[in-house]
mmCIF file with all atom_site columns, C-alpha atoms in Angstrom:
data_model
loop_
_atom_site.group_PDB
_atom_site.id
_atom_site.type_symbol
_atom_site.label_atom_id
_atom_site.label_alt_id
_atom_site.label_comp_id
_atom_site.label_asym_id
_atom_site.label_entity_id
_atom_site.label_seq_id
_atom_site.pdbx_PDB_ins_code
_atom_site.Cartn_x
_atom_site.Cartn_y
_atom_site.Cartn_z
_atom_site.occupancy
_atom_site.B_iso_or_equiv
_atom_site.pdbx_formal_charge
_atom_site.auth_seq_id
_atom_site.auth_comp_id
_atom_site.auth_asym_id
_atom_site.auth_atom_id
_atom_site.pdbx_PDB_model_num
ATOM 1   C CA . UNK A 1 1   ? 0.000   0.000  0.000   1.00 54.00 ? 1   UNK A CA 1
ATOM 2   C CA . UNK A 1 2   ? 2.691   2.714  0.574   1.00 55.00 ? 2   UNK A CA 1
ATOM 3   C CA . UNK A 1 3   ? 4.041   1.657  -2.853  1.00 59.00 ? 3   UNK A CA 1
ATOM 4   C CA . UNK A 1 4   ? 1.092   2.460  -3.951  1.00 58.00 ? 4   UNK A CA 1
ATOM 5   C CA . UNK A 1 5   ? 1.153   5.316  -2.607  1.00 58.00 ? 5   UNK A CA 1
ATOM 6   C CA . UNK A 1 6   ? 4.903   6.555  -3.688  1.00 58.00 ? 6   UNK A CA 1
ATOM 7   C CA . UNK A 1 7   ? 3.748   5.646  -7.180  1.00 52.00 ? 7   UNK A CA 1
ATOM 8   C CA . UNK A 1 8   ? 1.011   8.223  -7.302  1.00 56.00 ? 8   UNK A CA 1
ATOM 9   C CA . UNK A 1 9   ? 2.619   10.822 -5.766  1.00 55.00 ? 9   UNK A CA 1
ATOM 10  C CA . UNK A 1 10  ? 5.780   10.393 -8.345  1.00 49.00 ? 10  UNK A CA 1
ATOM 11  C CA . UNK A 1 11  ? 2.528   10.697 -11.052 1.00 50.00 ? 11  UNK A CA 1
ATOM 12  C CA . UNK A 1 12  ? 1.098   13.666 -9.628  1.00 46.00 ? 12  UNK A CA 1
ATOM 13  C CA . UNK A 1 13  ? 4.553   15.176 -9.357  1.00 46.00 ? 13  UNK A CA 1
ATOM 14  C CA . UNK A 1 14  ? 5.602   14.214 -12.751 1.00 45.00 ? 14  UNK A CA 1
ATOM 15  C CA . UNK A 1 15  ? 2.280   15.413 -14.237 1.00 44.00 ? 15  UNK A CA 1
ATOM 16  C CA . UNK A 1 16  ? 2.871   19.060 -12.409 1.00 44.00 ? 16  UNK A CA 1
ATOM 17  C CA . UNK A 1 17  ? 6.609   19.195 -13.901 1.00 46.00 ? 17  UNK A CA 1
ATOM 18  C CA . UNK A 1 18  ? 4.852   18.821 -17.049 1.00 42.00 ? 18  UNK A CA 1
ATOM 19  C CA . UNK A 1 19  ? 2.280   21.290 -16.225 1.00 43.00 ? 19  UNK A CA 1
ATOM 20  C CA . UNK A 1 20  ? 4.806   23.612 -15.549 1.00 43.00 ? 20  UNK A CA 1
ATOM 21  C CA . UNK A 1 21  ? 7.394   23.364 -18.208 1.00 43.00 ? 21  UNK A CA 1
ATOM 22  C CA . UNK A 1 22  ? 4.417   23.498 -21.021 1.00 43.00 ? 22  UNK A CA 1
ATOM 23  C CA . UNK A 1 23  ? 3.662   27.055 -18.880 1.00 45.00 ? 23  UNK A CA 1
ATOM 24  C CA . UNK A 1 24  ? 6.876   27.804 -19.196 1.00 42.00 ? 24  UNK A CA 1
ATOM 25  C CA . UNK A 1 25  ? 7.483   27.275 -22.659 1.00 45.00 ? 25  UNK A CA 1
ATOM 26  C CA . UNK A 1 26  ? 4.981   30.113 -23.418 1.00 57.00 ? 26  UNK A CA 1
ATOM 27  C CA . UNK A 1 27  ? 6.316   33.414 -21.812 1.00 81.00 ? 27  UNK A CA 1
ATOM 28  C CA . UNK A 1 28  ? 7.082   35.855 -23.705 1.00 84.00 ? 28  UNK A CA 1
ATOM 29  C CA . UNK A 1 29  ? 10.807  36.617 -24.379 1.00 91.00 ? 29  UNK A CA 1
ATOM 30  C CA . UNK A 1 30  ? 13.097  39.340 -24.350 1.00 93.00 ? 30  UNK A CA 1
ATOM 31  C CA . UNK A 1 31  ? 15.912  40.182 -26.962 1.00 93.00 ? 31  UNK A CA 1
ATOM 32  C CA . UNK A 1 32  ? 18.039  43.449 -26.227 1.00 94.00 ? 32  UNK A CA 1
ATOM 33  C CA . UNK A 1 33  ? 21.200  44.869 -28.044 1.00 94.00 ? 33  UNK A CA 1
ATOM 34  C CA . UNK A 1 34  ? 23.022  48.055 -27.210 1.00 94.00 ? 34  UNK A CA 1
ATOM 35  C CA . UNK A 1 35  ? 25.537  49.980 -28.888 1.00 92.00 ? 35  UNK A CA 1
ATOM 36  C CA . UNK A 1 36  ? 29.540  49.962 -27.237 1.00 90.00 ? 36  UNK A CA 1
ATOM 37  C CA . UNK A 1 37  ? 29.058  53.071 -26.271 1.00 86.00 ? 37  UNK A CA 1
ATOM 38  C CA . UNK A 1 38  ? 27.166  54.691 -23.738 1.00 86.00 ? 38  UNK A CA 1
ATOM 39  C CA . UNK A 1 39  ? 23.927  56.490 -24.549 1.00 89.00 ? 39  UNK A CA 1
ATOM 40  C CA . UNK A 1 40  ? 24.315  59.794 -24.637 1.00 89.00 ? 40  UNK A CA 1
ATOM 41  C CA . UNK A 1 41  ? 20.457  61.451 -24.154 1.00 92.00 ? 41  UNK A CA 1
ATOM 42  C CA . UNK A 1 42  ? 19.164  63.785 -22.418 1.00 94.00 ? 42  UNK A CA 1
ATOM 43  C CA . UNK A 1 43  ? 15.698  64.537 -24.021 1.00 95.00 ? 43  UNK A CA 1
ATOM 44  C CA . UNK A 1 44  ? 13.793  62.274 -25.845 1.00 95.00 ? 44  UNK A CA 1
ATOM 45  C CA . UNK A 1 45  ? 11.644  62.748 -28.911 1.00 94.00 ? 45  UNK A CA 1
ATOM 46  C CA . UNK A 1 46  ? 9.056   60.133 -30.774 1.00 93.00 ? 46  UNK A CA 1
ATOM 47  C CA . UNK A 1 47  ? 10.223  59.260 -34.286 1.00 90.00 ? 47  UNK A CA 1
ATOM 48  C CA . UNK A 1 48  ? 7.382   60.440 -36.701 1.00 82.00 ? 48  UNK A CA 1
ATOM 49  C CA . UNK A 1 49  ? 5.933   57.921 -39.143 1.00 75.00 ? 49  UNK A CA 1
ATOM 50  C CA . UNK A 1 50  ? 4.837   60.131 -41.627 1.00 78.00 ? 50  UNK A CA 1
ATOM 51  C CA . UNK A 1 51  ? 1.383   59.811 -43.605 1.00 78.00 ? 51  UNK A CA 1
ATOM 52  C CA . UNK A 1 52  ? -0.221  57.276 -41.700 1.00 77.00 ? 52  UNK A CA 1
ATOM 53  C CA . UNK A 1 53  ? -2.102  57.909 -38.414 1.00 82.00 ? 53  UNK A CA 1
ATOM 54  C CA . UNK A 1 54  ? -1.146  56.100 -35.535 1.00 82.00 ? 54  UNK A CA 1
ATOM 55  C CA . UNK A 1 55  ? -3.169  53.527 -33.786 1.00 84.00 ? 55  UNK A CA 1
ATOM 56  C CA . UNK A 1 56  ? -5.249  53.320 -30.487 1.00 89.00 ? 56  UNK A CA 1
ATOM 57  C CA . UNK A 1 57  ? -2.247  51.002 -29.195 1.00 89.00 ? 57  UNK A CA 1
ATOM 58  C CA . UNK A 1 58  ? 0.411   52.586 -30.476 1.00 88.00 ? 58  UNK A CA 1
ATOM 59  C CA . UNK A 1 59  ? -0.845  55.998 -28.760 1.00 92.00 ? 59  UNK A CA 1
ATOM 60  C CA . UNK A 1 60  ? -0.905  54.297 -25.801 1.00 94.00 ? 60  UNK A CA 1
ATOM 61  C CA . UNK A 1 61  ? 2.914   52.410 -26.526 1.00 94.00 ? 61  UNK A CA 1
ATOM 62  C CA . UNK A 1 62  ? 3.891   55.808 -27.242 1.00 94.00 ? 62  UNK A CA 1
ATOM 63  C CA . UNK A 1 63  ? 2.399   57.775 -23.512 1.00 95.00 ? 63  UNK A CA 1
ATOM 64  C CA . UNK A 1 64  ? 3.248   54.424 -21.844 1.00 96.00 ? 64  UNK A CA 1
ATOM 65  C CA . UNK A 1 65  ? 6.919   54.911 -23.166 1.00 96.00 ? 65  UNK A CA 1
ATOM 66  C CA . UNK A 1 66  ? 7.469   58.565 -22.460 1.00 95.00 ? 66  UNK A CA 1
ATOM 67  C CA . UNK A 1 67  ? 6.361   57.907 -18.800 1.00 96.00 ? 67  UNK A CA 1
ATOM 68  C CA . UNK A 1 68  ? 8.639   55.367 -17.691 1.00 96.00 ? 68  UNK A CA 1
ATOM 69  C CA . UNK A 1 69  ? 11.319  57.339 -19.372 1.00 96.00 ? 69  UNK A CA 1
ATOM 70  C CA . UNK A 1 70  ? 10.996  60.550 -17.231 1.00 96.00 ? 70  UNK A CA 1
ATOM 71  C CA . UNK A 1 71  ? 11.039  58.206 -14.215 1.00 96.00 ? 71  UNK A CA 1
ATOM 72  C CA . UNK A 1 72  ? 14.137  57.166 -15.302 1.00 95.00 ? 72  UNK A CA 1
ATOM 73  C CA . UNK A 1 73  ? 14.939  60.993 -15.625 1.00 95.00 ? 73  UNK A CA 1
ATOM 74  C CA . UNK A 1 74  ? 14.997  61.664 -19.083 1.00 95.00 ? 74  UNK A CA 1
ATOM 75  C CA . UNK A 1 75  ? 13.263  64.730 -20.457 1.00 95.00 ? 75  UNK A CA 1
ATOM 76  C CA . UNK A 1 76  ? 10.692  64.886 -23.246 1.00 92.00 ? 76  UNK A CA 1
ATOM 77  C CA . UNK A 1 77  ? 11.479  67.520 -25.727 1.00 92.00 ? 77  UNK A CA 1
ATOM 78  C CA . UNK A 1 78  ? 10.292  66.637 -29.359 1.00 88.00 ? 78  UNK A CA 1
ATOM 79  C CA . UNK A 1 79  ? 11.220  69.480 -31.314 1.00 91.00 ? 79  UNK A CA 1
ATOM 80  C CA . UNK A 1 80  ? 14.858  69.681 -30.373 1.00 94.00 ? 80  UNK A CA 1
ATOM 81  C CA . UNK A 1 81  ? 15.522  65.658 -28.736 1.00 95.00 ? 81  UNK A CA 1
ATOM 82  C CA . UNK A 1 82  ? 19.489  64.428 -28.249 1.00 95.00 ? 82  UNK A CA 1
ATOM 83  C CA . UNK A 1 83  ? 17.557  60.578 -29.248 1.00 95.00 ? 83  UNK A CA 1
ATOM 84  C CA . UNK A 1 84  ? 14.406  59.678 -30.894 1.00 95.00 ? 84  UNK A CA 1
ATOM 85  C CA . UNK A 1 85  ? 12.498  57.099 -29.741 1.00 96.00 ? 85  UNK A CA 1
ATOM 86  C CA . UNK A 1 86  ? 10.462  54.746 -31.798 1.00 93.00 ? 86  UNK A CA 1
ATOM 87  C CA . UNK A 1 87  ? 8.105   52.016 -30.599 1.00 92.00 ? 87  UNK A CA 1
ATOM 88  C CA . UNK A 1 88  ? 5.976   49.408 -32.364 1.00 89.00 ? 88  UNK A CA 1
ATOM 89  C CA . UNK A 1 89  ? 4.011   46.806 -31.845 1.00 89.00 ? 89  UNK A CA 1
ATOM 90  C CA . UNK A 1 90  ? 3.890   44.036 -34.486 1.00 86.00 ? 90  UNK A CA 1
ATOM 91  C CA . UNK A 1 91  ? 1.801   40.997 -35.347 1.00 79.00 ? 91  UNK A CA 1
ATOM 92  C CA . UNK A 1 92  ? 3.553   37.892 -35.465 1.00 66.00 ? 92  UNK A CA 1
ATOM 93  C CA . UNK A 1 93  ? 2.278   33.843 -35.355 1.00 64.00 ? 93  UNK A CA 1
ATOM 94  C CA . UNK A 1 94  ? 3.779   31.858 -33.156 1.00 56.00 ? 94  UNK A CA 1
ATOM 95  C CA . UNK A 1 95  ? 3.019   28.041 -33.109 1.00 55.00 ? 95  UNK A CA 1
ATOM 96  C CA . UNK A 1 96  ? 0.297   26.547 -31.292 1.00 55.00 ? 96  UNK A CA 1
ATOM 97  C CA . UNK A 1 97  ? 1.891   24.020 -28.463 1.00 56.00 ? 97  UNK A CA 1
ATOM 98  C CA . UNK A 1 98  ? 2.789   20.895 -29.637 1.00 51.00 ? 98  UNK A CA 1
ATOM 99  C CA . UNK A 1 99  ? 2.023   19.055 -26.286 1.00 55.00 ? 99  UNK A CA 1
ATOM 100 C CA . UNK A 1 100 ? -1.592  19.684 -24.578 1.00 56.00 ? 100 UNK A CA 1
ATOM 101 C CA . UNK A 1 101 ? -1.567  18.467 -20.662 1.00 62.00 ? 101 UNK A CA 1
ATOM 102 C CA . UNK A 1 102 ? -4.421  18.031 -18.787 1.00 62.00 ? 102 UNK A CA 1
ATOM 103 C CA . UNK A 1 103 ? -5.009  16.938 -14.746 1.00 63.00 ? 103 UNK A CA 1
ATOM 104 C CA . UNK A 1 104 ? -8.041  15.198 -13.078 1.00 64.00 ? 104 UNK A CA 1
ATOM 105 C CA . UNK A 1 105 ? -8.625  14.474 -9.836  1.00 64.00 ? 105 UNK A CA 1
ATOM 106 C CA . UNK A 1 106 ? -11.745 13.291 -8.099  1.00 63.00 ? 106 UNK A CA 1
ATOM 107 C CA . UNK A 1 107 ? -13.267 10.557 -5.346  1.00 66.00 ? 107 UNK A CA 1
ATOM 108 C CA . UNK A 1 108 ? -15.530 7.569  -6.379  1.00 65.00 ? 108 UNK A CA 1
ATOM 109 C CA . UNK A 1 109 ? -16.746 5.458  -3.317  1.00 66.00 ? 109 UNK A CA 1
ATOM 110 C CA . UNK A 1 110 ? -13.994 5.244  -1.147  1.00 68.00 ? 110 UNK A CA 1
ATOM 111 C CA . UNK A 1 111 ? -11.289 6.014  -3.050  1.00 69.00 ? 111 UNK A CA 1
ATOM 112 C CA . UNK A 1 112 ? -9.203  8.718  -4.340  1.00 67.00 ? 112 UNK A CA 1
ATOM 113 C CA . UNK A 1 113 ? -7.947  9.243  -7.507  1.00 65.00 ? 113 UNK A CA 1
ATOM 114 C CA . UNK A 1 114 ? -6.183  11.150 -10.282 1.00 65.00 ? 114 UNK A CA 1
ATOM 115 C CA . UNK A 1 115 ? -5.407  11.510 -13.794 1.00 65.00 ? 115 UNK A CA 1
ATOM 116 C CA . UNK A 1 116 ? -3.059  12.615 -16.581 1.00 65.00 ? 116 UNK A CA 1
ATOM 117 C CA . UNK A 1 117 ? -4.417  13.493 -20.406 1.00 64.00 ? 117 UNK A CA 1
ATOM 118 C CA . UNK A 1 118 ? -1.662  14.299 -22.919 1.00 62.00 ? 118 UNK A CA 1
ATOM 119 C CA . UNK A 1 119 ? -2.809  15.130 -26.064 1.00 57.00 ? 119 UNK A CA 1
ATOM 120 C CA . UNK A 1 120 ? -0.909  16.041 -29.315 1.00 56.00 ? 120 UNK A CA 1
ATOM 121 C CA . UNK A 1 121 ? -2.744  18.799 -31.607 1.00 56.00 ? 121 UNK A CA 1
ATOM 122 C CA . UNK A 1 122 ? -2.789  16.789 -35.737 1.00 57.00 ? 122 UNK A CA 1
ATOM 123 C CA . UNK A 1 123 ? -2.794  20.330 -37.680 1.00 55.00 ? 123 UNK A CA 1
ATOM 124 C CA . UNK A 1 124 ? 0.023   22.106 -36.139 1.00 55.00 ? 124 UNK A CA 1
ATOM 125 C CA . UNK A 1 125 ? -2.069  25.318 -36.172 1.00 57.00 ? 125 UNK A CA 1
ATOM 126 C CA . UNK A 1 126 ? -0.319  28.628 -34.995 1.00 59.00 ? 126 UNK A CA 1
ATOM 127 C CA . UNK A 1 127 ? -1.618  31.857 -33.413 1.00 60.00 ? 127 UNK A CA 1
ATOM 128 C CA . UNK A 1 128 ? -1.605  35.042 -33.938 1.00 70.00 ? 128 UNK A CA 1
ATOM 129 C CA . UNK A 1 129 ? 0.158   37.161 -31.104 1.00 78.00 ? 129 UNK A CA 1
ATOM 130 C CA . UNK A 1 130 ? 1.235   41.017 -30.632 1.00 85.00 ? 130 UNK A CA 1
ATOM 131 C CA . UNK A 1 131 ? 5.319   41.747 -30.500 1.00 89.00 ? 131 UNK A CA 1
ATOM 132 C CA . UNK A 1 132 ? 6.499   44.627 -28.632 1.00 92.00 ? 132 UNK A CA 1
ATOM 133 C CA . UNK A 1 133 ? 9.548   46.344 -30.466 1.00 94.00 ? 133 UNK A CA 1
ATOM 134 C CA . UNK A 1 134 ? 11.400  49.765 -28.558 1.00 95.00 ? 134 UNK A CA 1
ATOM 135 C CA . UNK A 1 135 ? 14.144  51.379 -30.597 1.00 96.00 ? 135 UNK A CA 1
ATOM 136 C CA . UNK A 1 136 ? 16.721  54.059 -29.292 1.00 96.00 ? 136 UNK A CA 1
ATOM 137 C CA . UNK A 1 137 ? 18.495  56.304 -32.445 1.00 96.00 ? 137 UNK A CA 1
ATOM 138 C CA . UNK A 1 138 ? 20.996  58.771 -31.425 1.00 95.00 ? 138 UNK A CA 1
ATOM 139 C CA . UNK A 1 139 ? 20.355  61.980 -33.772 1.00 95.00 ? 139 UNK A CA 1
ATOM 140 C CA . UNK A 1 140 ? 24.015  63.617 -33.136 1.00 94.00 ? 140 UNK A CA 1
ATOM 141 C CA . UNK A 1 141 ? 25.515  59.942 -34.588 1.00 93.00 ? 141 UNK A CA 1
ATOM 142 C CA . UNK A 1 142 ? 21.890  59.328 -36.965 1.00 93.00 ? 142 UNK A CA 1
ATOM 143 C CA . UNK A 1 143 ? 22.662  55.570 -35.686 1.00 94.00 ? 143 UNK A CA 1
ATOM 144 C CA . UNK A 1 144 ? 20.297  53.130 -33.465 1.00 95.00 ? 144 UNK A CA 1
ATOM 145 C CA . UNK A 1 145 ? 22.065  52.916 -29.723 1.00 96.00 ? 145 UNK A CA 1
ATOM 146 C CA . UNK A 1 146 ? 19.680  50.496 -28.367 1.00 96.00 ? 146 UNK A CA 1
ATOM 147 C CA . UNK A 1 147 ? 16.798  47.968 -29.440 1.00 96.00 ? 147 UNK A CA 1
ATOM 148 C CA . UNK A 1 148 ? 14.756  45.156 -27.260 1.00 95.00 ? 148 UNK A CA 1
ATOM 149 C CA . UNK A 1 149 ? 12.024  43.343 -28.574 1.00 93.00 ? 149 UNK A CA 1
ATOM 150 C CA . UNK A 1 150 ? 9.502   41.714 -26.972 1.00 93.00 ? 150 UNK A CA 1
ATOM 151 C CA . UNK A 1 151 ? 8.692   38.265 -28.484 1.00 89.00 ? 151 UNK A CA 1
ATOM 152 C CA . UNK A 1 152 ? 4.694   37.376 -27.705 1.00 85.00 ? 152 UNK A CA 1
ATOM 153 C CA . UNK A 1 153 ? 4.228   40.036 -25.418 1.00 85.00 ? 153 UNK A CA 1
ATOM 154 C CA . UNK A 1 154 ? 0.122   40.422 -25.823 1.00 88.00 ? 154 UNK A CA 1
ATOM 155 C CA . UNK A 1 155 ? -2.045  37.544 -26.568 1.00 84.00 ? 155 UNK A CA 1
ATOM 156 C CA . UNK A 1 156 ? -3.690  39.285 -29.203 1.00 79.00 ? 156 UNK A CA 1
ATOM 157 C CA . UNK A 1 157 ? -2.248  42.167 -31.612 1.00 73.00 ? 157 UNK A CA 1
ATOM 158 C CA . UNK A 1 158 ? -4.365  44.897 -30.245 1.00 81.00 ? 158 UNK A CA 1
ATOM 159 C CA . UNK A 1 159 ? -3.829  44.859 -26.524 1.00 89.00 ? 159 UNK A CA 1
ATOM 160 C CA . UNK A 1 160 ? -5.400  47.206 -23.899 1.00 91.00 ? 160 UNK A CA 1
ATOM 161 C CA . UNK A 1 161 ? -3.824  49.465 -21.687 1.00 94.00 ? 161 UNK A CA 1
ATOM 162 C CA . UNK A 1 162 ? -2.791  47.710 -19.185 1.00 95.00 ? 162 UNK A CA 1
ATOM 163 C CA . UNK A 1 163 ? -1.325  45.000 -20.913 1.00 94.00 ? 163 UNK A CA 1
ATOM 164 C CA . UNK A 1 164 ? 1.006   47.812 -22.845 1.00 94.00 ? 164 UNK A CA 1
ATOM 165 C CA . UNK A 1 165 ? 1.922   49.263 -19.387 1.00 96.00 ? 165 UNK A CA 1
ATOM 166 C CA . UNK A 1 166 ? 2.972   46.033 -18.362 1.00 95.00 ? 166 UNK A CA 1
ATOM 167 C CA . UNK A 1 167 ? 5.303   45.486 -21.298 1.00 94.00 ? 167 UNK A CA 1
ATOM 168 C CA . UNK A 1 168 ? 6.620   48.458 -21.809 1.00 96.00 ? 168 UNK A CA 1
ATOM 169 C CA . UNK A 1 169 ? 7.855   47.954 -17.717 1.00 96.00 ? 169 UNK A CA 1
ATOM 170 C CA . UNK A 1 170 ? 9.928   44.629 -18.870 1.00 95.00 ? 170 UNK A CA 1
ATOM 171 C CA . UNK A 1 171 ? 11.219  45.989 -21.838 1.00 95.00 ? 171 UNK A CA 1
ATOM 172 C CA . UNK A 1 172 ? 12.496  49.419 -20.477 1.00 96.00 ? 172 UNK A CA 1
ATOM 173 C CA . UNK A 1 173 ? 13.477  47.811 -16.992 1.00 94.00 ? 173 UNK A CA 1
ATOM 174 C CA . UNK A 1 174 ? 17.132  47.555 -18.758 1.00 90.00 ? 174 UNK A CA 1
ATOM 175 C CA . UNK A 1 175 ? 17.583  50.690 -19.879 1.00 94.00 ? 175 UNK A CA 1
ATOM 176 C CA . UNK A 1 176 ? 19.756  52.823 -17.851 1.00 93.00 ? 176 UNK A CA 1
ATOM 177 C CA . UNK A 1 177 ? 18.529  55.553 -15.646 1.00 92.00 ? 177 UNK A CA 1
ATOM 178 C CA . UNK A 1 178 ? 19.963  59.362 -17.025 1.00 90.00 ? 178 UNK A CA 1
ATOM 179 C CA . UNK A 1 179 ? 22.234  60.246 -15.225 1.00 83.00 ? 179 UNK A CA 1
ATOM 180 C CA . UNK A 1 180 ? 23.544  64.328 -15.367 1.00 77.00 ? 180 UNK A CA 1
ATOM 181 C CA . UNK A 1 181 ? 27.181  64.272 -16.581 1.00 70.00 ? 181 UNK A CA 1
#
């Protein structure tokens, strides 16, 4: 009986390590590259895209953006900015999960038990997520200084406010603070 016993807890516990690494295997990820050199800003401006309005998410990218980077002490000046800032968010389809998991647990009469379901999808079908891209461009050198990119950073391409906030917090967590020289 405490065989018995061992043996379903090493299920459960294998079944939750499977749980968890499938719930791993879908958070988003983040890619940044920075110029050698320091970054040399003071003020920031937004990088016009010219003839085409911009959208309900980007507006909000864009005041999302230029709030975490006062709190990191940079100043907002868009007619006369030492970087321009430019910020996008992109549709891109990532593939559905090729492993489905699935627990069950319940009592029948006296006993106790559980379950594991593990179910491979046939088609292969991928979905359609939103990408978070932030670029930094130095307009003394007219060269990029610093990119990250967000890979599946909404669930869907249009995300609300709060999910924007959110991302724009991860991507611009490492990007350094102004400091006065």
């Amino acid at each position: 009986m405490i065989d018995s016993r061992r043996a379903k807890r090493a299920g459960l516990a294998l079944a939750a390590s499977v749980v968890f690494a499938a719930g791993c295997a879908s958070t988003p990820k983040l890619y940044v590259d920075r110029a050698d050199e320091a970054i040399d800003c003071e003020r920031f401006g937004w990088l016009q895209h010219e003839g085409r309005p911009a959208s309900i998410a980007e507006q909000r990218l864009r005041a999302e953006v230029n709030r975490v980077l006062v709190e990191k002490g940079y100043g907002v000046d868009d007619p006369t900015p030492d970087c321009l800032v430019s910020g996008v968010i992109f549709t891109g389809a990532r593939p559905g999960s090729p492993v489905s998991v699935g627990l069950g647990a319940g009592r029948w009469g006296g006993s106790f038990g559980g379950s594991v379901g593990v179910s491979v999808p046939v088609g292969g079908a991928s979905r359609t997520v939103g990408n978070l891209a932030i670029d930094v461009i130095d307009v003394a050198q007219n060269a990029e200084v610093w990119r990250a990119t967000l890979e599946a950073a909404f669930r869907t391409p249009e995300p609300g406010a709060e999910e924007i906030a959110s991302a724009v917090g991860k991507v611009l967590a490492g990007f350094p603070d102004y400091v006065a020289r």
